[in-house]
Short mmCIF file of C-alpha atoms in Angstrom, two decimals:
data_model
loop_
_atom_site.label_atom_id
_atom_site.label_comp_id
_atom_site.label_asym_id
_atom_site.label_seq_id
_atom_site.Cartn_x
_atom_site.Cartn_y
_atom_site.Cartn_z
CA MET A 1 2.20 -76.57 -61.90
CA THR A 2 2.59 -72.81 -62.36
CA GLU A 3 2.06 -73.08 -66.12
CA SER A 4 -0.91 -75.42 -65.68
CA VAL A 5 -2.72 -73.11 -63.26
CA GLY A 6 -1.77 -70.19 -65.50
CA GLY A 7 -3.61 -71.99 -68.31
CA LEU A 8 -6.75 -72.19 -66.21
CA LEU A 9 -6.42 -68.52 -65.34
CA SER A 10 -6.28 -67.79 -69.08
CA VAL A 11 -9.54 -69.71 -69.46
CA MET A 12 -11.11 -67.65 -66.67
CA GLU A 13 -9.82 -64.44 -68.23
CA THR A 14 -11.20 -65.32 -71.67
CA VAL A 15 -14.66 -66.21 -70.37
CA CYS A 16 -14.79 -63.11 -68.17
CA GLN A 17 -13.70 -60.81 -70.99
CA ARG A 18 -16.40 -62.16 -73.29
CA GLU A 19 -19.07 -61.86 -70.60
CA GLY A 20 -17.88 -58.55 -69.12
CA LEU A 21 -17.08 -60.00 -65.69
CA ARG A 22 -14.36 -59.52 -63.06
CA PHE A 23 -12.56 -62.09 -60.91
CA PHE A 24 -9.65 -62.03 -58.47
CA ALA A 25 -7.30 -64.55 -56.88
CA PHE A 26 -7.30 -65.02 -53.11
CA GLY A 27 -5.99 -67.47 -50.51
CA ASP A 28 -2.90 -69.54 -51.38
CA LEU A 29 -3.02 -68.60 -55.05
CA LEU A 30 -2.73 -64.93 -54.13
CA VAL A 31 0.00 -65.59 -51.53
CA TYR A 32 2.23 -67.57 -53.91
CA GLY A 33 1.62 -65.08 -56.72
CA VAL A 34 2.51 -62.05 -54.58
CA HIS A 35 5.59 -63.51 -52.87
CA TYR A 36 7.07 -65.92 -55.43
CA HIS A 37 5.23 -65.44 -58.76
CA ALA A 38 5.14 -69.24 -58.92
CA LEU A 39 3.45 -72.25 -57.31
CA PRO A 40 5.10 -75.17 -55.51
CA ASP A 41 5.77 -78.17 -57.74
CA TYR A 42 3.41 -81.14 -57.89
CA CYS A 43 0.80 -79.90 -55.40
CA TRP A 44 -1.94 -82.10 -56.79
CA ASP A 45 -4.05 -81.90 -53.65
CA ASP A 46 -4.10 -78.11 -53.59
CA VAL A 47 -7.17 -76.30 -54.89
CA TYR A 48 -6.48 -72.75 -55.95
CA GLU A 49 -9.22 -70.21 -55.51
CA VAL A 50 -10.62 -67.24 -57.36
CA GLY A 51 -13.51 -65.07 -56.26
CA MET A 52 -16.19 -62.98 -57.94
CA LEU A 53 -18.86 -60.64 -56.64
CA ARG A 54 -22.21 -62.40 -56.55
CA LYS A 55 -23.68 -60.74 -59.63
CA ASP A 56 -20.66 -61.69 -61.75
CA TYR A 57 -20.56 -65.17 -60.23
CA GLU A 58 -24.16 -66.00 -61.10
CA ARG A 59 -23.62 -64.96 -64.70
CA PHE A 60 -20.35 -66.90 -64.88
CA ILE A 61 -21.81 -70.23 -63.69
CA ARG A 62 -24.75 -69.83 -66.10
CA ASN A 63 -22.54 -69.25 -69.16
CA ALA A 64 -19.18 -70.93 -68.48
CA GLU A 65 -20.14 -74.35 -69.83
CA LYS A 66 -20.85 -73.08 -73.33
CA TYR A 67 -17.14 -72.20 -73.68
CA ALA A 68 -15.93 -75.59 -72.37
CA ASP A 69 -15.29 -77.33 -75.69
CA GLU A 70 -13.73 -74.29 -77.32
CA LEU A 71 -11.35 -73.58 -74.44
CA ASN A 72 -10.72 -77.21 -73.47
CA PHE A 73 -11.96 -77.31 -69.89
CA GLN A 74 -14.83 -78.82 -67.97
CA VAL A 75 -17.03 -77.60 -65.14
CA ARG A 76 -17.91 -79.45 -61.95
CA THR A 77 -20.51 -78.67 -59.31
CA THR A 78 -20.30 -81.90 -57.30
CA PRO A 79 -18.11 -82.60 -54.22
CA VAL A 80 -14.77 -84.34 -54.60
CA GLY A 81 -15.32 -88.11 -54.39
CA ASP A 82 -18.98 -88.01 -55.44
CA LYS A 83 -18.58 -90.45 -58.34
CA ARG A 84 -22.33 -90.71 -58.92
CA LYS A 85 -22.56 -86.92 -59.17
CA LYS A 86 -25.59 -87.03 -56.94
CA HIS A 87 -24.93 -84.10 -54.63
CA ARG A 88 -24.34 -80.36 -54.95
CA SER A 89 -21.07 -78.81 -53.84
CA PRO A 90 -21.16 -75.28 -52.40
CA TYR A 91 -18.40 -74.42 -54.91
CA PHE A 92 -18.10 -74.19 -58.71
CA TYR A 93 -15.00 -75.70 -60.29
CA ILE A 94 -13.36 -75.33 -63.69
CA GLU A 95 -10.91 -78.14 -64.45
CA GLN A 96 -8.36 -79.27 -67.01
CA LYS A 97 -6.47 -82.53 -67.35
CA VAL A 98 -2.72 -81.99 -67.54
CA VAL A 99 0.34 -84.20 -67.93
CA ILE A 100 3.63 -83.25 -66.29
CA LYS A 101 6.92 -85.05 -66.80
CA ALA A 102 9.16 -85.38 -63.78
CA GLU A 103 12.26 -87.59 -63.52
CA ASN A 104 11.24 -89.57 -66.61
CA VAL A 105 7.79 -90.23 -65.15
CA GLU A 106 4.60 -88.82 -66.61
CA LEU A 107 2.03 -87.64 -64.09
CA GLU A 108 -1.56 -87.13 -65.21
CA ASN A 109 -4.23 -85.50 -63.12
CA TRP A 110 -6.96 -82.91 -63.05
CA ILE A 111 -6.15 -79.44 -61.78
CA SER A 112 -8.91 -77.16 -60.55
CA LEU A 113 -9.77 -73.56 -59.95
CA ARG A 114 -12.46 -73.15 -57.32
CA VAL A 115 -14.71 -70.22 -58.20
CA SER A 116 -16.53 -68.68 -55.23
CA PRO A 117 -19.11 -65.92 -54.75
CA PHE A 118 -18.33 -63.00 -52.45
CA ASP A 119 -21.45 -61.53 -50.84
CA LYS A 120 -21.99 -58.49 -48.66
CA VAL A 121 -22.01 -59.15 -44.92
CA PRO A 122 -23.33 -56.83 -42.16
CA MET A 123 -21.11 -53.99 -41.00
CA ALA A 124 -22.41 -54.16 -37.41
CA ALA A 125 -20.19 -56.72 -35.63
CA ASP A 126 -22.89 -58.44 -33.57
CA THR A 127 -25.27 -58.67 -36.53
CA ARG A 128 -22.42 -60.15 -38.57
CA ILE A 129 -21.74 -62.78 -35.88
CA ALA A 130 -25.44 -63.72 -35.83
CA PHE A 131 -25.34 -63.99 -39.64
CA TYR A 132 -22.29 -66.26 -39.42
CA ARG A 133 -24.13 -68.58 -37.04
CA LYS A 134 -27.04 -68.93 -39.46
CA THR A 135 -24.86 -69.53 -42.53
CA GLU A 136 -22.76 -72.10 -40.66
CA ARG A 137 -25.90 -74.07 -39.78
CA LYS A 138 -26.90 -74.10 -43.46
CA ASN A 139 -23.36 -75.05 -44.52
CA ARG A 140 -23.23 -77.86 -41.98
CA CYS A 141 -26.57 -79.20 -43.21
CA LEU A 142 -25.34 -79.20 -46.83
CA ARG A 143 -22.08 -80.93 -45.85
CA ARG A 144 -23.94 -83.68 -44.03
CA ILE A 145 -26.42 -84.22 -46.84
CA SER A 146 -23.72 -84.28 -49.51
CA GLY A 147 -21.17 -86.36 -47.62
CA GLN A 148 -23.25 -88.21 -45.06
CA LYS A 149 -21.56 -91.59 -45.48
CA GLU A 150 -18.10 -90.06 -45.56
CA TYR A 151 -18.96 -87.87 -42.55
CA VAL A 152 -19.96 -90.91 -40.53
CA ALA A 153 -16.87 -92.89 -41.52
CA VAL A 154 -14.41 -90.11 -40.75
CA ASN A 155 -15.89 -89.44 -37.33
CA GLY A 156 -16.02 -93.14 -36.36
CA LYS A 157 -19.73 -93.15 -35.58
CA SER A 158 -21.54 -96.32 -34.58
CA PHE A 159 -24.08 -98.03 -36.83
CA ILE A 160 -26.95 -96.65 -34.71
CA LYS A 161 -25.66 -93.09 -35.10
CA PHE A 162 -25.13 -93.73 -38.78
CA GLY A 163 -28.83 -94.75 -39.02
CA LEU A 164 -29.92 -91.60 -37.21
CA LYS A 165 -27.81 -89.43 -39.50
CA GLN A 166 -29.26 -91.26 -42.48
CA LEU A 167 -32.80 -90.47 -41.28
CA LEU A 168 -31.89 -86.82 -40.71
CA TYR A 169 -29.85 -86.16 -43.85
CA GLY A 170 -29.76 -89.20 -46.11
CA PHE A 171 -33.05 -88.56 -47.88
CA ARG A 172 -32.83 -84.78 -48.20
CA SER A 173 -32.00 -82.97 -51.41
CA SER A 174 -28.60 -81.30 -51.54
CA GLU A 175 -29.88 -79.02 -54.34
CA LYS A 176 -32.58 -77.62 -52.04
CA ALA A 177 -30.13 -77.24 -49.17
CA TYR A 178 -27.72 -75.43 -51.52
CA GLY A 179 -30.54 -73.15 -52.69
CA ARG A 180 -31.48 -72.21 -49.12
CA LEU A 181 -27.82 -71.53 -48.28
CA ASN A 182 -27.37 -69.32 -51.35
CA GLN A 183 -30.55 -67.42 -50.58
CA LEU A 184 -29.35 -66.69 -47.04
CA ALA A 185 -25.84 -65.72 -48.25
CA GLN A 186 -27.32 -62.97 -50.46
CA LYS A 187 -29.44 -61.46 -47.68
CA TYR A 188 -27.35 -58.27 -47.33
CA ASN A 189 -26.40 -57.69 -50.97
CA HIS A 190 -29.05 -54.97 -51.30
CA THR A 191 -27.68 -52.99 -48.32
CA ASP A 192 -25.04 -50.25 -48.16
CA SER A 193 -22.51 -52.55 -46.49
CA VAL A 194 -18.94 -52.27 -47.82
CA PHE A 195 -17.78 -55.61 -46.35
CA TYR A 196 -17.50 -58.64 -48.66
CA GLN A 197 -16.88 -62.27 -47.78
CA ARG A 198 -17.45 -65.81 -48.97
CA VAL A 199 -19.93 -67.41 -46.57
CA VAL A 200 -21.05 -70.26 -48.85
CA GLY A 201 -18.80 -73.16 -47.88
CA LYS A 202 -15.76 -72.35 -45.78
CA LYS A 203 -15.80 -68.75 -44.62
CA THR A 204 -12.97 -66.59 -46.00
CA LYS A 205 -11.30 -63.48 -44.67
CA ILE A 206 -13.49 -60.40 -44.71
CA ILE A 207 -12.45 -57.61 -47.08
CA ASN A 208 -13.52 -54.00 -47.36
CA GLU A 209 -14.67 -52.65 -50.73
CA ILE A 210 -11.82 -50.13 -50.77
CA GLN A 211 -9.38 -53.00 -50.17
CA LEU A 212 -10.89 -55.02 -53.01
CA PHE A 213 -11.18 -52.44 -55.80
CA PRO A 214 -9.68 -51.35 -58.08
CA LEU A 215 -8.12 -54.72 -58.82
CA GLN A 216 -4.37 -54.83 -59.42
CA GLU A 217 -2.28 -57.49 -61.12
CA THR A 218 0.65 -59.70 -60.23
CA LEU A 219 2.55 -62.30 -62.22
CA LEU A 220 2.14 -66.04 -61.84
CA GLY A 221 4.92 -67.38 -64.03
CA GLN A 222 4.41 -65.52 -67.30
CA LYS A 223 0.70 -65.03 -66.68
CA SER A 224 -0.80 -61.82 -65.33
CA MET A 225 -3.26 -62.53 -62.49
CA PRO A 226 -5.83 -60.11 -60.99
CA ILE A 227 -5.70 -59.68 -57.21
CA PRO A 228 -7.34 -57.28 -54.71
CA PHE A 229 -5.95 -53.78 -54.42
CA ASP A 230 -4.95 -54.46 -50.78
CA VAL A 231 -3.79 -58.04 -50.09
CA THR A 232 -3.32 -57.70 -46.32
CA PRO A 233 -6.40 -59.80 -45.42
CA TRP A 234 -4.41 -62.79 -46.77
CA THR A 235 -0.75 -61.86 -46.50
CA ASP A 236 1.73 -59.15 -45.56
CA LEU A 237 4.11 -57.71 -48.11
CA ASP A 238 6.74 -56.61 -45.57
CA MET A 239 7.70 -59.89 -43.87
CA GLU A 240 10.82 -58.31 -42.38
CA GLN A 241 8.59 -56.48 -39.89
CA TYR A 242 8.22 -59.69 -37.88
CA ARG A 243 11.98 -60.07 -37.55
CA ARG A 244 12.36 -56.45 -36.46
CA GLU A 245 9.61 -56.78 -33.85
CA SER A 246 10.85 -60.15 -32.60
CA GLU A 247 14.49 -59.09 -32.36
CA ALA A 248 13.48 -56.17 -30.13
CA LEU A 249 11.93 -58.68 -27.71
CA HIS A 250 14.80 -61.18 -27.58
CA PRO A 251 17.00 -59.39 -24.97
CA VAL A 252 14.06 -59.18 -22.54
CA GLU A 253 13.11 -62.81 -23.15
CA LEU A 254 16.68 -63.88 -22.42
CA GLU A 255 16.67 -61.87 -19.19
CA ILE A 256 13.54 -63.75 -18.09
CA LEU A 257 15.11 -67.07 -19.09
CA GLU A 258 18.15 -66.28 -16.91
CA GLU A 259 15.82 -65.65 -13.98
CA MET A 260 13.97 -68.89 -14.73
CA GLU A 261 17.25 -70.86 -14.67
CA ARG A 262 18.37 -69.17 -11.43
CA VAL A 263 15.11 -69.89 -9.59
CA CYS A 264 14.81 -73.48 -10.87
CA THR A 265 18.41 -74.20 -9.78
CA LYS A 266 17.70 -72.89 -6.27
CA MET A 267 14.47 -74.89 -6.03
CA ASN A 268 15.99 -78.04 -7.58
CA VAL A 269 13.21 -77.99 -10.19
CA ASP A 270 13.90 -79.46 -13.61
CA TYR A 271 12.61 -77.86 -16.83
CA PHE A 272 13.40 -77.97 -20.54
CA LEU A 273 12.91 -75.88 -23.66
CA CYS A 274 10.21 -77.18 -25.97
CA GLY A 275 8.15 -76.07 -28.98
CA GLY A 276 9.55 -73.25 -31.09
CA SER A 277 12.37 -72.53 -28.63
CA LEU A 278 13.76 -76.06 -28.86
CA LEU A 279 13.34 -75.90 -32.62
CA GLY A 280 15.28 -72.60 -32.64
CA TYR A 281 18.07 -74.11 -30.58
CA GLN A 282 18.43 -77.04 -32.97
CA ARG A 283 18.49 -74.81 -36.05
CA TYR A 284 20.22 -71.64 -34.86
CA GLY A 285 21.54 -72.24 -31.35
CA GLY A 286 18.97 -69.74 -30.05
CA PHE A 287 15.85 -67.94 -31.19
CA ILE A 288 14.16 -68.58 -34.48
CA PRO A 289 14.72 -65.11 -35.99
CA TRP A 290 10.99 -64.34 -36.28
CA ASP A 291 9.92 -66.03 -33.01
CA ASP A 292 8.88 -63.70 -30.20
CA ASP A 293 8.56 -65.90 -27.11
CA ILE A 294 10.20 -68.79 -25.22
CA ASP A 295 8.49 -72.11 -24.47
CA CYS A 296 9.44 -74.23 -21.44
CA GLY A 297 8.05 -77.49 -20.10
CA MET A 298 8.05 -79.24 -16.71
CA LEU A 299 6.70 -82.47 -15.32
CA ARG A 300 3.47 -81.77 -13.44
CA SER A 301 5.08 -82.37 -10.02
CA ASP A 302 7.79 -79.78 -10.70
CA TYR A 303 5.25 -77.46 -12.36
CA GLU A 304 2.99 -77.41 -9.28
CA ARG A 305 5.91 -76.87 -6.92
CA PHE A 306 7.29 -74.06 -9.09
CA LYS A 307 3.87 -72.42 -9.28
CA ARG A 308 3.41 -72.68 -5.52
CA CYS A 309 6.87 -71.67 -4.28
CA ALA A 310 8.72 -69.71 -6.99
CA ASP A 311 7.61 -66.35 -5.57
CA GLN A 312 9.92 -66.97 -2.59
CA TYR A 313 12.95 -66.88 -4.91
CA LEU A 314 11.93 -64.51 -7.72
CA ASP A 315 13.24 -60.97 -8.00
CA LYS A 316 9.79 -59.46 -7.44
CA GLU A 317 10.86 -55.97 -8.47
CA LYS A 318 11.39 -57.20 -12.03
CA PHE A 319 9.39 -60.40 -12.50
CA PHE A 320 5.84 -61.66 -12.03
CA LEU A 321 4.72 -65.32 -12.09
CA GLN A 322 1.27 -65.21 -13.64
CA THR A 323 -1.10 -67.94 -12.40
CA ARG A 324 -4.85 -68.45 -12.24
CA GLU A 325 -4.73 -67.64 -8.52
CA ASN A 326 -3.10 -64.19 -8.81
CA ASP A 327 -4.63 -63.22 -12.18
CA PRO A 328 -8.10 -64.82 -12.50
CA ASN A 329 -8.79 -63.23 -15.91
CA MET A 330 -5.73 -64.85 -17.49
CA PRO A 331 -7.15 -66.81 -20.44
CA TYR A 332 -4.36 -69.42 -20.63
CA LEU A 333 -4.36 -72.98 -19.26
CA TYR A 334 -0.70 -72.68 -18.27
CA ILE A 335 1.44 -70.20 -16.33
CA LYS A 336 3.76 -67.46 -17.56
CA LEU A 337 6.81 -65.78 -16.07
CA ARG A 338 6.56 -62.12 -17.08
CA ARG A 339 8.83 -59.09 -16.93
CA LYS A 340 7.25 -56.19 -15.08
CA ASP A 341 7.11 -52.71 -16.66
CA THR A 342 6.80 -54.17 -20.16
CA VAL A 343 3.89 -54.67 -22.57
CA TYR A 344 3.34 -57.56 -24.98
CA GLU A 345 -0.05 -57.21 -26.61
CA THR A 346 -1.30 -59.20 -29.57
CA ALA A 347 -4.41 -58.67 -31.66
CA TRP A 348 -6.00 -61.56 -29.74
CA SER A 349 -5.27 -60.16 -26.26
CA ASN A 350 -6.03 -56.55 -27.18
CA GLY A 351 -8.75 -55.16 -24.89
CA ARG A 352 -8.69 -58.04 -22.39
CA GLU A 353 -7.98 -57.29 -18.75
CA PHE A 354 -5.00 -59.30 -17.50
CA HIS A 355 -1.25 -58.80 -17.03
CA LYS A 356 0.41 -58.57 -20.46
CA GLY A 357 4.09 -58.13 -19.78
CA ILE A 358 6.69 -59.77 -21.99
CA GLY A 359 7.04 -63.33 -20.73
CA ILE A 360 7.91 -66.97 -21.29
CA ASP A 361 5.38 -69.80 -21.39
CA ILE A 362 5.64 -72.69 -18.92
CA PHE A 363 3.70 -75.84 -19.84
CA PRO A 364 2.88 -78.80 -17.55
CA PHE A 365 3.67 -82.30 -18.89
CA ASP A 366 1.43 -85.12 -17.63
CA TYR A 367 1.63 -88.89 -18.00
CA VAL A 368 -0.31 -90.41 -20.89
CA PRO A 369 -0.96 -94.06 -21.91
CA ASN A 370 1.78 -96.14 -23.54
CA SER A 371 -0.52 -97.36 -26.32
CA LEU A 372 -0.58 -95.13 -29.39
CA GLU A 373 -4.33 -95.65 -29.85
CA ASP A 374 -5.05 -94.90 -26.18
CA ARG A 375 -2.93 -91.74 -26.43
CA ARG A 376 -4.89 -90.66 -29.49
CA LYS A 377 -8.24 -91.14 -27.69
CA HIS A 378 -6.95 -89.40 -24.57
CA ARG A 379 -5.71 -86.46 -26.64
CA LEU A 380 -9.12 -86.05 -28.32
CA GLU A 381 -10.85 -85.94 -24.93
CA VAL A 382 -8.32 -83.42 -23.57
CA GLU A 383 -8.79 -81.19 -26.61
CA LYS A 384 -12.57 -81.18 -26.03
CA ARG A 385 -12.03 -79.80 -22.53
CA ALA A 386 -9.50 -77.24 -23.75
CA LYS A 387 -12.02 -76.19 -26.38
CA LYS A 388 -14.69 -75.62 -23.70
CA HIS A 389 -12.30 -73.43 -21.73
CA ASN A 390 -11.31 -71.47 -24.84
CA TYR A 391 -14.98 -71.06 -25.79
CA VAL A 392 -15.50 -69.10 -22.57
CA ALA A 393 -12.17 -67.25 -22.70
CA ASN A 394 -12.59 -66.16 -26.33
CA ARG A 395 -16.00 -64.64 -25.62
CA ALA A 396 -15.08 -62.79 -22.45
CA LYS A 397 -14.32 -59.61 -24.41
CA PRO A 398 -15.06 -55.98 -23.64
CA ASN A 399 -18.08 -54.49 -25.38
CA PRO A 400 -17.22 -52.90 -28.74
CA THR A 401 -18.30 -49.39 -29.66
CA ILE A 402 -21.80 -49.17 -31.06
CA GLY A 403 -20.58 -48.03 -34.49
CA ASP A 404 -22.26 -49.31 -37.69
CA VAL A 405 -25.56 -49.97 -35.88
CA GLU A 406 -28.18 -48.71 -38.34
CA THR A 407 -31.35 -50.77 -37.86
CA MET A 408 -33.44 -52.01 -34.95
CA ARG A 409 -32.12 -55.52 -35.68
CA ASP A 410 -28.55 -54.23 -35.42
CA GLU A 411 -29.32 -52.61 -32.08
CA ALA A 412 -31.03 -55.78 -30.78
CA ASN A 413 -28.04 -57.89 -31.82
CA TYR A 414 -25.70 -55.38 -30.19
CA ARG A 415 -27.58 -55.50 -26.88
CA PHE A 416 -27.79 -59.29 -26.99
CA GLY A 417 -24.06 -59.45 -27.77
CA ASN A 418 -23.30 -57.19 -24.80
CA LEU A 419 -25.34 -59.49 -22.55
CA ARG A 420 -23.48 -62.58 -23.82
CA ARG A 421 -20.10 -60.92 -23.34
CA TRP A 422 -21.10 -59.81 -19.82
CA LEU A 423 -22.10 -63.38 -18.93
CA PHE A 424 -18.86 -64.81 -20.28
CA ARG A 425 -16.77 -62.11 -18.53
CA HIS A 426 -18.42 -63.11 -15.25
CA THR A 427 -17.96 -66.84 -15.78
CA PRO A 428 -14.90 -67.79 -13.65
CA LEU A 429 -12.24 -69.31 -15.89
CA GLY A 430 -11.11 -71.28 -12.86
CA ILE A 431 -14.11 -73.59 -13.32
CA THR A 432 -13.13 -74.74 -16.81
CA GLN A 433 -9.43 -74.81 -15.82
CA ARG A 434 -10.11 -77.14 -12.87
CA LYS A 435 -12.06 -79.53 -15.11
CA PHE A 436 -9.25 -79.49 -17.65
CA ASP A 437 -6.51 -80.00 -15.06
CA LYS A 438 -8.37 -82.84 -13.36
CA PHE A 439 -8.74 -84.74 -16.62
CA VAL A 440 -5.17 -84.31 -17.90
CA GLN A 441 -3.74 -85.44 -14.56
CA GLN A 442 -5.74 -88.67 -14.30
CA TYR A 443 -2.75 -90.90 -15.18
CA ASN A 444 -0.17 -89.20 -12.94
CA ASP A 445 -0.99 -91.22 -9.79
CA LYS A 446 -1.13 -94.45 -11.82
CA ALA A 447 2.12 -93.90 -13.70
CA GLU A 448 4.24 -96.20 -11.57
CA CYS A 449 1.83 -99.12 -11.33
CA LEU A 450 1.00 -98.92 -15.07
CA ASN A 451 4.68 -98.41 -15.95
CA LEU A 452 3.83 -95.38 -18.08
CA GLN A 453 6.71 -94.13 -20.21
CA TYR A 454 5.14 -91.18 -22.06
CA VAL A 455 4.35 -87.61 -21.00
CA ALA A 456 2.67 -84.84 -22.95
CA SER A 457 1.49 -81.25 -22.77
CA PHE A 458 -1.71 -80.36 -24.61
CA VAL A 459 -1.75 -76.55 -24.66
CA PRO A 460 -1.42 -74.45 -26.68
CA GLN A 461 -0.61 -77.42 -28.94
CA TYR A 462 0.25 -81.06 -28.41
CA SER A 463 3.86 -81.84 -27.51
CA GLY A 464 5.32 -84.92 -25.83
CA GLY A 465 7.51 -87.97 -25.92
CA GLU A 466 9.04 -90.84 -23.99
CA LEU A 467 10.68 -90.15 -20.64
CA ASP A 468 14.00 -91.43 -22.06
CA THR A 469 13.72 -88.83 -24.82
CA ILE A 470 13.27 -85.98 -22.34
CA PHE A 471 15.38 -86.96 -19.33
CA PRO A 472 18.00 -86.42 -18.12
CA THR A 473 17.86 -82.86 -19.41
CA ARG A 474 21.00 -81.30 -20.90
CA ARG A 475 22.52 -77.90 -20.11
CA VAL A 476 23.22 -75.78 -23.17
CA LYS A 477 23.75 -72.15 -24.20
CA PHE A 478 20.70 -70.55 -25.83
CA ASP A 479 21.90 -67.34 -27.50
CA GLY A 480 24.57 -67.15 -24.79
CA VAL A 481 22.21 -67.85 -21.86
CA GLU A 482 22.54 -71.12 -19.94
CA THR A 483 19.38 -73.21 -20.01
CA ARG A 484 18.21 -76.81 -20.40
CA ILE A 485 16.85 -78.90 -23.26
CA VAL A 486 15.48 -82.42 -23.58
CA HIS A 487 17.96 -85.30 -23.73
CA ARG A 488 17.22 -86.24 -27.36
CA PRO A 489 15.90 -83.10 -29.05
CA GLU A 490 15.91 -84.57 -32.56
CA ILE A 491 13.46 -87.33 -31.55
CA PHE A 492 11.29 -84.95 -29.51
CA LEU A 493 11.04 -82.50 -32.41
CA ARG A 494 10.43 -85.18 -35.02
CA ASP A 495 7.49 -86.48 -32.99
CA GLN A 496 5.97 -83.00 -32.88
CA TYR A 497 6.85 -81.46 -36.24
CA GLY A 498 7.85 -84.32 -38.54
CA ASP A 499 10.63 -82.98 -40.77
CA TYR A 500 11.67 -80.23 -38.36
CA GLU A 501 14.83 -79.40 -40.32
CA GLU A 502 12.86 -78.02 -43.26
CA GLU A 503 12.42 -74.28 -42.88
CA PRO A 504 9.02 -72.73 -43.60
CA LEU A 505 8.64 -70.63 -46.71
CA PRO A 506 9.48 -66.92 -46.28
CA HIS A 507 5.82 -65.85 -46.18
CA GLN A 508 5.25 -68.27 -43.28
CA GLN A 509 8.11 -66.86 -41.21
CA ARG A 510 6.08 -64.75 -38.84
CA GLY A 511 5.42 -64.64 -35.13
CA HIS A 512 2.36 -63.45 -33.29
CA ASN A 513 0.24 -60.59 -34.62
CA LEU A 514 1.65 -57.91 -32.32
CA VAL A 515 -0.34 -54.74 -31.70
CA GLU A 516 1.80 -53.14 -29.00
CA VAL A 517 5.14 -54.01 -27.45
CA GLU A 518 7.03 -51.98 -24.87
CA THR A 519 10.35 -53.33 -23.62
CA GLY A 520 11.27 -50.34 -21.47
CA LYS A 521 13.82 -49.21 -24.07
CA ILE A 522 12.08 -49.61 -27.42
CA TYR A 523 8.44 -49.15 -28.33
CA ILE A 524 7.00 -50.91 -31.35
CA GLY A 525 3.66 -49.56 -32.44
CA GLU A 526 0.99 -50.75 -34.84
CA LYS A 527 2.88 -49.27 -37.79
CA CYS A 528 5.25 -52.01 -38.77
CA GLY A 529 8.82 -51.40 -37.72
CA THR A 530 8.22 -47.94 -36.27
CA GLN A 531 10.64 -47.43 -33.38
CA LYS A 532 11.22 -44.52 -31.06
CA GLU A 533 13.07 -43.91 -27.82
CA ASP A 534 10.98 -43.51 -24.68
#
């Protein structure tokens, strides 16, 4: 696969040299090139991406086809699966047919490079958000025109809704929709903005001009590949920073886990490790080296009793049980047991007003239907309600500084953005939490009469299994600290992760995007791995 994609990169390089153009790899192609100088084998479904500034892109798509016969490639502008070639894709593809031999079997397929335009986007944050909303509406319209039948089928719409979608999108021209989208995408190319981004199709990471140029090169196999000067929008070069940051947190996390075990034993409340912590126990007997928190689960009945009564047993000088009642601005749909006099701040929580001590997550597990199809439908409905809560929580941010506001439109967007943020900050998160909690608990009172055998937690991600898989819980040592895990961890983990024994690739071995951590002994600042004594 590496050699095949390298061949397509040679095609790109030849065309660009003849036309005086520049291109650069981004996304997965950049990540694999930077970290491994090779691609995974037999990734037929992967589309590798290269970008060009709009001016170079327009010239490339006009002239690329005239080199197709000479360089043995073909161009495609239609969506995948559009056999009639009736619709316009937001992307431009160059493709080659390749044959690879593996284990005495010949595999033949097309491999593609997706070529995308990078346009300027507004520097003022609120103007940029308004621009995103407009481009997403145009993108959504093009998707529905181009893939209307597929869109309906995937989303399970009824025949009546299919007819309505057909009336709205079925008779519209994808070429015209693509033209309107492209026109909007280029709106800020004449400005002094230094921010570039692909907004046609799926939005990419934003990159500053000084991060993009001058282009540098990395190897993909034996082929030299151009990449941005600064690759941090897509990957980090120093992956060891996550281990250093996480390992500084582990002693505090274990201290909190000891307190959790002590209080739960006194209260006769059962709990179990789940998520990444259970995965870490199975692989390493403790933390995943780059993980920076602990995940615990409880049945809803134990969860509510722990939330209501744990304060009577906690060492309040050291620990704080964070709930919606004592910290209304907490954005989570679950509770946390935190260590006082510590700081654990991620890029996501930065600037939000709630307690941010180092802590462990405690998730409620509720009964769900026995039928796999009913569980799937129930999960979709739960996720809709979680999404509504997160919609409010993610917009309840402090007002940014007014920097980069240059025009009256920028100022109007800034003032409107401040108003929206003020409204979301003053929308009680307890309202959306109560609606969420009421829905997820609907089967708890019926569990006995319906003989329900499955429980699940839905936040921050889905996790669950049969009662016989979880109970009775087992006592184990987690990095030397006594705690509890589910009865059959291998089944529980397989249901959640599939092949849980396969480790992620090195570039995927990272925890949360930490901005500030203070354990009381060690401070880890924004500069990766910087440590100093208090």
